[in-house]
């Protein structure tokens, strides 16, 4: 056995950490209890990695059975040996097929040994760090106001520390990204304002601190670092948050209102840093679990994932009505904007007691909603009402060009990829220049969808994106290229999209009707296009669609 260096000094019957405490600190998604014959009150003294070549006494230890298949006879032997040696629990990896045999459960229950499983996303190295951190966190005294903060509530922790020290608090990760900040009412300095607005310390400031060796000193110190006031920058205190030798982030306190921090601020910050470790672990675990859910949903919506896995992770019934909504905001859905969009969608869907999973997608998001009414007609009505409500709220934030395609209601979670396909088709149809609706089912857009499918088939058969030499559109493209723009091609595209209706075309282009007529006259003169010939119009329209599709591919 290879014991971890952070093992405690207590005995299994002492007042040290318990399995329940460890699981609570680390949050959901790291370890999954398989069987706990004696409950979760078993005391834990340390973490031990199984090593058959170094037998030892794992009393009170969480034994990590690295490399042992839980379906093998060796796993049964490990559990029996661990029970005889007084181990607190045995942890196995997910195994080859993610299931454990009855033999392992029977052996564990007979021996009275708790058996847990490491989740697929969390590697052994990460698990060791998380367990070590959990052990260090147990039994640490803290101010009651700080200790009372709910696990993972980083904003609540920042507010509690701010009240105790009388300053403005930010909690940051190791990359200087802001995880939480206090709602301090007093005036704050410009650096704090920029940090909060950007959700991270400005790059120039990070570079300066790195060059000065500040981070090296912070991560290497076990105590509070004092930074005196300088110019417009007030007095600051900062402490690293660590657990079990792992650096998790930092807490910063800035004097607010032009005053000084109280003498006890350093002591309070030391105590808060110990408690914060648990919150940061919980936060990190929650984010990892969220990524796991997102990946499971994305795989399922792509038609290659497991409905059972997603149902287990989210609580969406595997057998019950569900649907997918494809959302395209009115403005670019990239970076932080995409995060805001996904957060808005998740909160809004939760209001109606639906079970949503929001997955970022190209220029938008996909929303899988479960828990729909068991009656199909009512479920369809739910999706329609949700879509109409969402499109209004998203448009208020991201602009009036927001569109939402509604997928068909699926009978089971396993069929959700079919709902996603119909939602994508509906969204694409809604994005057509001639479409005025903002939200609809694919069944309500059948003609536009059929046209797109027909055009796709035709365009796939064409030799390439460039218009055939000698055709009117080829001459028009060449003319615009020589004159440094795409004015005439853009005019022709809008003119054909609006079936030659001058007022609508002029409105889309933002020009006067007479200016449009002049442009149309000019483009027919340059290209030789006969707009009165239906075959000529059809060819030009198809060539324009091919140009548009090639442009979208290059942008993607």
Short mmCIF file of N, CA, C and O in Angstrom, two decimals, residues 480 485-492 509 519 523:
data_model
loop_
_atom_site.label_atom_id
_atom_site.label_comp_id
_atom_site.label_asym_id
_atom_site.label_seq_id
_atom_site.Cartn_x
_atom_site.Cartn_y
_atom_site.Cartn_z
N UNK A 480 -17.93 43.42 -59.80
CA UNK A 480 -17.85 43.86 -58.41
C UNK A 480 -16.44 43.71 -57.86
O UNK A 480 -15.97 44.54 -57.07
N UNK A 485 -16.00 45.84 -54.40
CA UNK A 485 -17.19 45.67 -53.57
C UNK A 485 -18.11 44.61 -54.15
O UNK A 485 -17.80 43.96 -55.14
N UNK A 486 -19.26 44.43 -53.51
CA UNK A 486 -20.23 43.45 -53.98
C UNK A 486 -21.60 44.06 -54.12
O UNK A 486 -22.62 43.40 -53.87
N UNK A 487 -21.65 45.35 -54.50
CA UNK A 487 -22.92 46.08 -54.51
C UNK A 487 -23.92 45.49 -55.47
O UNK A 487 -25.09 45.26 -55.13
N UNK A 488 -23.50 45.22 -56.70
CA UNK A 488 -24.45 44.75 -57.70
C UNK A 488 -24.88 43.30 -57.43
O UNK A 488 -26.05 42.95 -57.63
N UNK A 489 -23.96 42.46 -56.96
CA UNK A 489 -24.32 41.08 -56.61
C UNK A 489 -25.30 41.09 -55.44
O UNK A 489 -26.29 40.36 -55.44
N UNK A 490 -25.03 41.94 -54.46
CA UNK A 490 -25.93 42.05 -53.31
C UNK A 490 -27.31 42.52 -53.75
O UNK A 490 -28.35 42.03 -53.27
N UNK A 491 -27.35 43.47 -54.68
CA UNK A 491 -28.63 43.98 -55.17
C UNK A 491 -29.40 42.89 -55.90
O UNK A 491 -30.61 42.73 -55.69
N UNK A 492 -28.73 42.12 -56.73
CA UNK A 492 -29.40 41.05 -57.46
C UNK A 492 -29.94 40.00 -56.50
O UNK A 492 -31.07 39.51 -56.67
N UNK A 509 -32.28 46.70 -48.58
CA UNK A 509 -30.97 47.27 -48.91
C UNK A 509 -30.75 48.64 -48.28
O UNK A 509 -29.63 49.15 -48.27
N UNK A 519 -29.83 50.78 -59.85
CA UNK A 519 -28.91 49.65 -59.66
C UNK A 519 -29.31 48.46 -60.52
O UNK A 519 -28.46 47.79 -61.13
N UNK A 523 -27.04 46.65 -63.26
CA UNK A 523 -26.58 45.26 -63.18
C UNK A 523 -26.99 44.46 -64.42
O UNK A 523 -26.27 43.55 -64.87
#
